[in-house]
């Protein structure tokens, strides 16, 4: 009798555990992938109360559905003319294929490691094809990084969408500085460039002033000549 009661107790506890593991809640900031014997099912579970087969048959794996920010560490990169620059950057990314994400990287930390490595490689390749003057310009032309980050974003997405189920939404360069060993030579070049531009403006202004003065003198002589002619 005691043995039967013991078995009923164990069976009741097991039944409760099975029922509990059939239900799970997905947070509003997440979606969930259900795996059956380790293989992901196609149906992506949305926020709210969801049902699955009991553990250990089914298991729910939650992934973040928000746009995520990744701040990259400052890196030193060589330009096409062999000048070192220090670049700080960040990117915004999102898991757009949860099943593929679960099958490949699964964890956010590992995904960000892959993204950071890939971004650094693409950034180095892009900046390495351009001279320093493309980024440090004291002339009239505005320095633009838009083309660089657009190319980087496209090339990263070509890899991350296919390999990890991740889409990079935005890429930005938040800092662009020079190493201390390069700073003096670049500042000297910038000062020389400013002096050259100032000299050009002075030269153009002087030339324009001489033209105006010559025209005014010519008109003055004509007026005097006409006045003398009328007086005679």
PDB file of C-alpha atoms in Angstrom:
ATOM      1  CA  UNK A   1       0.000   0.000   0.000  1.00  0.00           C
ATOM      2  CA  UNK A   2       2.782   2.359   0.953  1.00  0.00           C
ATOM      3  CA  UNK A   3       4.601   1.451  -2.235  1.00  0.00           C
ATOM      4  CA  UNK A   4       1.535   2.276  -4.355  1.00  0.00           C
ATOM      5  CA  UNK A   5       1.136   5.604  -2.598  1.00  0.00           C
ATOM      6  CA  UNK A   6       4.809   6.344  -3.224  1.00  0.00           C
ATOM      7  CA  UNK A   7       4.449   5.534  -6.922  1.00  0.00           C
ATOM      8  CA  UNK A   8       1.348   7.717  -7.206  1.00  0.00           C
ATOM      9  CA  UNK A   9       3.239  10.587  -5.610  1.00  0.00           C
ATOM     10  CA  UNK A  10       6.176  10.214  -7.974  1.00  0.00           C
ATOM     11  CA  UNK A  11       3.810   9.926 -10.940  1.00  0.00           C
ATOM     12  CA  UNK A  12       1.907  13.057  -9.874  1.00  0.00           C
ATOM     13  CA  UNK A  13       5.102  15.073  -9.536  1.00  0.00           C
ATOM     14  CA  UNK A  14       6.290  13.843 -12.931  1.00  0.00           C
ATOM     15  CA  UNK A  15       2.949  14.788 -14.500  1.00  0.00           C
ATOM     16  CA  UNK A  16       3.147  18.306 -13.015  1.00  0.00           C
ATOM     17  CA  UNK A  17       6.704  18.748 -14.284  1.00  0.00           C
ATOM     18  CA  UNK A  18       5.686  17.567 -17.765  1.00  0.00           C
ATOM     19  CA  UNK A  19       2.702  19.941 -17.843  1.00  0.00           C
ATOM     20  CA  UNK A  20       4.818  22.884 -16.630  1.00  0.00           C
ATOM     21  CA  UNK A  21       7.486  22.283 -19.260  1.00  0.00           C
ATOM     22  CA  UNK A  22       4.824  22.334 -21.994  1.00  0.00           C
ATOM     23  CA  UNK A  23       4.273  26.067 -21.473  1.00  0.00           C
ATOM     24  CA  UNK A  24       6.698  28.949 -21.807  1.00  0.00           C
ATOM     25  CA  UNK A  25       6.500  32.740 -22.037  1.00  0.00           C
ATOM     26  CA  UNK A  26       8.308  34.824 -24.649  1.00  0.00           C
ATOM     27  CA  UNK A  27       9.210  38.362 -23.598  1.00  0.00           C
ATOM     28  CA  UNK A  28       8.029  41.243 -25.795  1.00  0.00           C
ATOM     29  CA  UNK A  29      11.666  42.026 -26.655  1.00  0.00           C
ATOM     30  CA  UNK A  30      12.306  38.504 -27.917  1.00  0.00           C
ATOM     31  CA  UNK A  31      11.208  35.719 -30.209  1.00  0.00           C
ATOM     32  CA  UNK A  32      11.773  32.030 -29.533  1.00  0.00           C
ATOM     33  CA  UNK A  33      12.878  29.037 -31.564  1.00  0.00           C
ATOM     34  CA  UNK A  34      11.665  25.607 -30.433  1.00  0.00           C
ATOM     35  CA  UNK A  35      14.045  22.700 -31.022  1.00  0.00           C
ATOM     36  CA  UNK A  36      12.857  19.107 -31.131  1.00  0.00           C
ATOM     37  CA  UNK A  37      15.608  16.661 -30.215  1.00  0.00           C
ATOM     38  CA  UNK A  38      18.050  19.486 -30.976  1.00  0.00           C
ATOM     39  CA  UNK A  39      16.668  20.346 -34.417  1.00  0.00           C
ATOM     40  CA  UNK A  40      14.977  23.787 -34.801  1.00  0.00           C
ATOM     41  CA  UNK A  41      11.321  23.805 -35.834  1.00  0.00           C
ATOM     42  CA  UNK A  42      10.296  26.260 -38.550  1.00  0.00           C
ATOM     43  CA  UNK A  43       7.588  28.040 -36.559  1.00  0.00           C
ATOM     44  CA  UNK A  44       9.034  31.141 -34.853  1.00  0.00           C
ATOM     45  CA  UNK A  45       7.272  31.750 -31.533  1.00  0.00           C
ATOM     46  CA  UNK A  46       6.127  35.318 -30.895  1.00  0.00           C
ATOM     47  CA  UNK A  47       5.853  37.204 -27.550  1.00  0.00           C
ATOM     48  CA  UNK A  48       3.275  35.820 -25.141  1.00  0.00           C
ATOM     49  CA  UNK A  49       2.314  32.384 -23.817  1.00  0.00           C
ATOM     50  CA  UNK A  50       3.396  29.487 -26.037  1.00  0.00           C
ATOM     51  CA  UNK A  51       3.015  25.701 -25.982  1.00  0.00           C
ATOM     52  CA  UNK A  52       5.488  22.966 -26.883  1.00  0.00           C
ATOM     53  CA  UNK A  53       6.073  19.307 -26.183  1.00  0.00           C
ATOM     54  CA  UNK A  54       7.538  18.599 -22.732  1.00  0.00           C
ATOM     55  CA  UNK A  55      11.236  18.555 -21.977  1.00  0.00           C
ATOM     56  CA  UNK A  56      13.428  16.780 -23.023  1.00  0.00           C
ATOM     57  CA  UNK A  57      11.614  16.419 -26.375  1.00  0.00           C
ATOM     58  CA  UNK A  58      11.259  20.147 -27.047  1.00  0.00           C
ATOM     59  CA  UNK A  59      13.376  23.015 -25.825  1.00  0.00           C
ATOM     60  CA  UNK A  60      12.734  26.754 -26.269  1.00  0.00           C
ATOM     61  CA  UNK A  61      15.650  29.066 -27.137  1.00  0.00           C
ATOM     62  CA  UNK A  62      15.026  32.795 -26.886  1.00  0.00           C
ATOM     63  CA  UNK A  63      16.743  35.407 -29.083  1.00  0.00           C
ATOM     64  CA  UNK A  64      16.637  39.196 -28.913  1.00  0.00           C
ATOM     65  CA  UNK A  65      14.399  40.774 -31.553  1.00  0.00           C
ATOM     66  CA  UNK A  66      15.526  44.374 -30.953  1.00  0.00           C
ATOM     67  CA  UNK A  67      18.056  46.474 -32.834  1.00  0.00           C
ATOM     68  CA  UNK A  68      21.354  46.020 -30.997  1.00  0.00           C
ATOM     69  CA  UNK A  69      24.326  48.353 -30.614  1.00  0.00           C
ATOM     70  CA  UNK A  70      27.905  47.145 -30.945  1.00  0.00           C
ATOM     71  CA  UNK A  71      30.684  49.585 -30.027  1.00  0.00           C
ATOM     72  CA  UNK A  72      33.924  48.487 -31.636  1.00  0.00           C
ATOM     73  CA  UNK A  73      37.284  48.952 -29.978  1.00  0.00           C
ATOM     74  CA  UNK A  74      39.590  51.617 -31.370  1.00  0.00           C
ATOM     75  CA  UNK A  75      41.798  50.123 -34.097  1.00  0.00           C
ATOM     76  CA  UNK A  76      44.906  51.370 -35.891  1.00  0.00           C
ATOM     77  CA  UNK A  77      44.681  51.117 -39.682  1.00  0.00           C
ATOM     78  CA  UNK A  78      47.142  51.853 -42.496  1.00  0.00           C
ATOM     79  CA  UNK A  79      46.010  54.115 -45.353  1.00  0.00           C
ATOM     80  CA  UNK A  80      47.018  53.625 -48.985  1.00  0.00           C
ATOM     81  CA  UNK A  81      49.936  56.053 -48.585  1.00  0.00           C
ATOM     82  CA  UNK A  82      51.170  54.108 -45.529  1.00  0.00           C
ATOM     83  CA  UNK A  83      49.923  56.534 -42.855  1.00  0.00           C
ATOM     84  CA  UNK A  84      48.515  55.168 -39.610  1.00  0.00           C
ATOM     85  CA  UNK A  85      45.107  56.339 -38.406  1.00  0.00           C
ATOM     86  CA  UNK A  86      43.105  55.483 -35.278  1.00  0.00           C
ATOM     87  CA  UNK A  87      39.447  54.688 -35.935  1.00  0.00           C
ATOM     88  CA  UNK A  88      36.554  54.307 -33.502  1.00  0.00           C
ATOM     89  CA  UNK A  89      33.257  52.959 -34.781  1.00  0.00           C
ATOM     90  CA  UNK A  90      29.941  51.372 -33.956  1.00  0.00           C
ATOM     91  CA  UNK A  91      27.313  49.393 -35.792  1.00  0.00           C
ATOM     92  CA  UNK A  92      23.633  48.596 -35.262  1.00  0.00           C
ATOM     93  CA  UNK A  93      22.550  45.043 -36.006  1.00  0.00           C
ATOM     94  CA  UNK A  94      19.534  42.773 -35.704  1.00  0.00           C
ATOM     95  CA  UNK A  95      18.796  39.065 -35.785  1.00  0.00           C
ATOM     96  CA  UNK A  96      16.583  38.719 -38.862  1.00  0.00           C
ATOM     97  CA  UNK A  97      16.697  34.933 -39.246  1.00  0.00           C
ATOM     98  CA  UNK A  98      16.391  33.451 -35.722  1.00  0.00           C
ATOM     99  CA  UNK A  99      16.598  29.831 -36.885  1.00  0.00           C
ATOM    100  CA  UNK A 100      19.807  30.377 -38.858  1.00  0.00           C
ATOM    101  CA  UNK A 101      21.190  32.386 -35.948  1.00  0.00           C
ATOM    102  CA  UNK A 102      20.494  29.501 -33.539  1.00  0.00           C
ATOM    103  CA  UNK A 103      22.101  26.998 -35.906  1.00  0.00           C
ATOM    104  CA  UNK A 104      25.305  29.044 -36.303  1.00  0.00           C
ATOM    105  CA  UNK A 105      26.284  31.452 -33.518  1.00  0.00           C
ATOM    106  CA  UNK A 106      23.369  31.105 -31.039  1.00  0.00           C
ATOM    107  CA  UNK A 107      24.783  33.523 -28.414  1.00  0.00           C
ATOM    108  CA  UNK A 108      24.877  37.308 -28.652  1.00  0.00           C
ATOM    109  CA  UNK A 109      28.441  37.505 -27.312  1.00  0.00           C
ATOM    110  CA  UNK A 110      29.720  35.145 -29.987  1.00  0.00           C
ATOM    111  CA  UNK A 111      27.743  37.002 -32.681  1.00  0.00           C
ATOM    112  CA  UNK A 112      29.298  40.310 -31.633  1.00  0.00           C
ATOM    113  CA  UNK A 113      32.775  38.788 -31.727  1.00  0.00           C
ATOM    114  CA  UNK A 114      32.159  37.640 -35.301  1.00  0.00           C
ATOM    115  CA  UNK A 115      30.688  41.029 -36.268  1.00  0.00           C
ATOM    116  CA  UNK A 116      33.590  42.930 -34.705  1.00  0.00           C
ATOM    117  CA  UNK A 117      36.212  40.812 -36.469  1.00  0.00           C
ATOM    118  CA  UNK A 118      34.399  41.081 -39.793  1.00  0.00           C
ATOM    119  CA  UNK A 119      33.886  44.827 -39.447  1.00  0.00           C
ATOM    120  CA  UNK A 120      37.536  45.456 -38.563  1.00  0.00           C
ATOM    121  CA  UNK A 121      38.668  43.478 -41.608  1.00  0.00           C
ATOM    122  CA  UNK A 122      36.277  45.333 -43.949  1.00  0.00           C
ATOM    123  CA  UNK A 123      37.201  48.697 -42.427  1.00  0.00           C
ATOM    124  CA  UNK A 124      40.902  48.022 -42.921  1.00  0.00           C
ATOM    125  CA  UNK A 125      40.317  46.980 -46.526  1.00  0.00           C
ATOM    126  CA  UNK A 126      38.271  50.116 -47.279  1.00  0.00           C
ATOM    127  CA  UNK A 127      40.588  52.640 -45.629  1.00  0.00           C
ATOM    128  CA  UNK A 128      43.642  50.851 -46.998  1.00  0.00           C
ATOM    129  CA  UNK A 129      42.624  51.794 -50.555  1.00  0.00           C
ATOM    130  CA  UNK A 130      42.471  55.545 -49.813  1.00  0.00           C
ATOM    131  CA  UNK A 131      45.210  58.102 -49.088  1.00  0.00           C
ATOM    132  CA  UNK A 132      45.333  60.180 -45.915  1.00  0.00           C
ATOM    133  CA  UNK A 133      44.067  63.216 -47.858  1.00  0.00           C
ATOM    134  CA  UNK A 134      40.690  61.471 -48.220  1.00  0.00           C
ATOM    135  CA  UNK A 135      40.162  61.829 -44.476  1.00  0.00           C
ATOM    136  CA  UNK A 136      42.234  64.893 -43.502  1.00  0.00           C
ATOM    137  CA  UNK A 137      41.349  67.806 -45.773  1.00  0.00           C
ATOM    138  CA  UNK A 138      41.923  71.461 -44.953  1.00  0.00           C
ATOM    139  CA  UNK A 139      40.858  72.731 -48.362  1.00  0.00           C
ATOM    140  CA  UNK A 140      37.448  73.696 -49.630  1.00  0.00           C
ATOM    141  CA  UNK A 141      36.259  70.138 -50.175  1.00  0.00           C
ATOM    142  CA  UNK A 142      34.264  68.577 -47.333  1.00  0.00           C
ATOM    143  CA  UNK A 143      35.612  65.304 -45.966  1.00  0.00           C
ATOM    144  CA  UNK A 144      32.999  62.571 -46.455  1.00  0.00           C
ATOM    145  CA  UNK A 145      32.956  59.143 -44.796  1.00  0.00           C
ATOM    146  CA  UNK A 146      29.563  58.207 -46.230  1.00  0.00           C
ATOM    147  CA  UNK A 147      30.952  56.294 -49.206  1.00  0.00           C
ATOM    148  CA  UNK A 148      33.349  54.327 -47.006  1.00  0.00           C
ATOM    149  CA  UNK A 149      30.729  53.184 -44.477  1.00  0.00           C
ATOM    150  CA  UNK A 150      28.211  52.410 -47.256  1.00  0.00           C
ATOM    151  CA  UNK A 151      30.663  50.011 -48.896  1.00  0.00           C
ATOM    152  CA  UNK A 152      31.549  48.443 -45.540  1.00  0.00           C
ATOM    153  CA  UNK A 153      27.900  47.947 -44.617  1.00  0.00           C
ATOM    154  CA  UNK A 154      27.092  46.227 -47.931  1.00  0.00           C
ATOM    155  CA  UNK A 155      30.065  43.872 -47.741  1.00  0.00           C
ATOM    156  CA  UNK A 156      29.363  42.935 -44.120  1.00  0.00           C
ATOM    157  CA  UNK A 157      25.711  42.198 -44.912  1.00  0.00           C
ATOM    158  CA  UNK A 158      26.743  39.987 -47.822  1.00  0.00           C
ATOM    159  CA  UNK A 159      28.423  37.764 -45.234  1.00  0.00           C
ATOM    160  CA  UNK A 160      26.282  38.073 -42.086  1.00  0.00           C
ATOM    161  CA  UNK A 161      22.886  37.509 -43.718  1.00  0.00           C
ATOM    162  CA  UNK A 162      24.025  34.306 -45.381  1.00  0.00           C
ATOM    163  CA  UNK A 163      26.252  32.936 -42.627  1.00  0.00           C
ATOM    164  CA  UNK A 164      24.640  34.055 -39.367  1.00  0.00           C
ATOM    165  CA  UNK A 165      21.072  35.272 -39.998  1.00  0.00           C
ATOM    166  CA  UNK A 166      22.116  38.803 -38.966  1.00  0.00           C
ATOM    167  CA  UNK A 167      21.439  42.105 -40.744  1.00  0.00           C
ATOM    168  CA  UNK A 168      23.633  45.154 -40.135  1.00  0.00           C
ATOM    169  CA  UNK A 169      21.334  48.166 -40.177  1.00  0.00           C
ATOM    170  CA  UNK A 170      23.839  50.985 -39.783  1.00  0.00           C
ATOM    171  CA  UNK A 171      27.588  51.550 -39.617  1.00  0.00           C
ATOM    172  CA  UNK A 172      29.209  54.764 -38.383  1.00  0.00           C
ATOM    173  CA  UNK A 173      32.717  56.025 -37.684  1.00  0.00           C
ATOM    174  CA  UNK A 174      32.543  57.786 -34.318  1.00  0.00           C
ATOM    175  CA  UNK A 175      36.195  58.792 -34.062  1.00  0.00           C
ATOM    176  CA  UNK A 176      39.073  59.355 -36.471  1.00  0.00           C
ATOM    177  CA  UNK A 177      42.402  60.470 -35.027  1.00  0.00           C
ATOM    178  CA  UNK A 178      46.107  60.205 -35.707  1.00  0.00           C
ATOM    179  CA  UNK A 179      48.721  58.316 -33.687  1.00  0.00           C
ATOM    180  CA  UNK A 180      51.094  60.607 -31.793  1.00  0.00           C
ATOM    181  CA  UNK A 181      54.002  59.760 -34.111  1.00  0.00           C
ATOM    182  CA  UNK A 182      52.049  60.980 -37.164  1.00  0.00           C
ATOM    183  CA  UNK A 183      50.315  63.959 -35.606  1.00  0.00           C
ATOM    184  CA  UNK A 184      53.149  66.514 -35.955  1.00  0.00           C
ATOM    185  CA  UNK A 185      53.794  65.848 -39.651  1.00  0.00           C
ATOM    186  CA  UNK A 186      50.089  66.038 -40.492  1.00  0.00           C
ATOM    187  CA  UNK A 187      49.661  69.284 -38.532  1.00  0.00           C
ATOM    188  CA  UNK A 188      52.622  70.777 -40.384  1.00  0.00           C
ATOM    189  CA  UNK A 189      51.105  69.715 -43.681  1.00  0.00           C
ATOM    190  CA  UNK A 190      47.749  71.201 -42.699  1.00  0.00           C
ATOM    191  CA  UNK A 191      49.407  74.499 -41.721  1.00  0.00           C
ATOM    192  CA  UNK A 192      51.271  74.588 -45.036  1.00  0.00           C
ATOM    193  CA  UNK A 193      48.014  73.888 -46.869  1.00  0.00           C
ATOM    194  CA  UNK A 194      46.247  76.696 -45.005  1.00  0.00           C
ATOM    195  CA  UNK A 195      49.096  79.088 -45.832  1.00  0.00           C
ATOM    196  CA  UNK A 196      48.891  78.098 -49.490  1.00  0.00           C
ATOM    197  CA  UNK A 197      45.137  78.694 -49.596  1.00  0.00           C
ATOM    198  CA  UNK A 198      45.529  82.057 -47.802  1.00  0.00           C
ATOM    199  CA  UNK A 199      48.255  83.115 -50.256  1.00  0.00           C
ATOM    200  CA  UNK A 200      45.998  82.174 -53.170  1.00  0.00           C
ATOM    201  CA  UNK A 201      43.152  84.248 -51.795  1.00  0.00           C
ATOM    202  CA  UNK A 202      45.486  87.220 -51.198  1.00  0.00           C
ATOM    203  CA  UNK A 203      46.861  86.906 -54.713  1.00  0.00           C
ATOM    204  CA  UNK A 204      43.384  86.714 -56.252  1.00  0.00           C
ATOM    205  CA  UNK A 205      42.225  89.680 -54.155  1.00  0.00           C
ATOM    206  CA  UNK A 206      45.233  91.789 -55.121  1.00  0.00           C
ATOM    207  CA  UNK A 207      44.726  90.969 -58.787  1.00  0.00           C
ATOM    208  CA  UNK A 208      41.056  91.915 -58.601  1.00  0.00           C
ATOM    209  CA  UNK A 209      41.914  95.182 -56.786  1.00  0.00           C
ATOM    210  CA  UNK A 210      44.424  96.136 -59.506  1.00  0.00           C
ATOM    211  CA  UNK A 211      41.817  95.502 -62.204  1.00  0.00           C
ATOM    212  CA  UNK A 212      39.268  97.663 -60.422  1.00  0.00           C
ATOM    213  CA  UNK A 213      41.836 100.412 -59.856  1.00  0.00           C
ATOM    214  CA  UNK A 214      42.921 100.333 -63.515  1.00  0.00           C
ATOM    215  CA  UNK A 215      39.305 100.499 -64.721  1.00  0.00           C
ATOM    216  CA  UNK A 216      38.539 103.395 -62.376  1.00  0.00           C
ATOM    217  CA  UNK A 217      41.669 105.289 -63.558  1.00  0.00           C
ATOM    218  CA  UNK A 218      40.719 104.730 -67.203  1.00  0.00           C
ATOM    219  CA  UNK A 219      37.178 105.995 -66.641  1.00  0.00           C
ATOM    220  CA  UNK A 220      38.566 108.976 -64.721  1.00  0.00           C
ATOM    221  CA  UNK A 221      40.845 109.919 -67.656  1.00  0.00           C
ATOM    222  CA  UNK A 222      37.948 109.603 -70.103  1.00  0.00           C
ATOM    223  CA  UNK A 223      35.735 111.887 -68.018  1.00  0.00           C
ATOM    224  CA  UNK A 224      38.505 114.519 -67.798  1.00  0.00           C
ATOM    225  CA  UNK A 225      39.140 114.312 -71.535  1.00  0.00           C
ATOM    226  CA  UNK A 226      35.459 114.837 -72.318  1.00  0.00           C
ATOM    227  CA  UNK A 227      35.307 117.771 -69.918  1.00  0.00           C
ATOM    228  CA  UNK A 228      38.317 119.475 -71.547  1.00  0.00           C
ATOM    229  CA  UNK A 229      36.817 118.932 -74.986  1.00  0.00           C
ATOM    230  CA  UNK A 230      33.559 120.631 -73.984  1.00  0.00           C
ATOM    231  CA  UNK A 231      35.407 123.509 -72.343  1.00  0.00           C
ATOM    232  CA  UNK A 232      37.280 124.307 -75.554  1.00  0.00           C
TER     233      UNK A 232
END
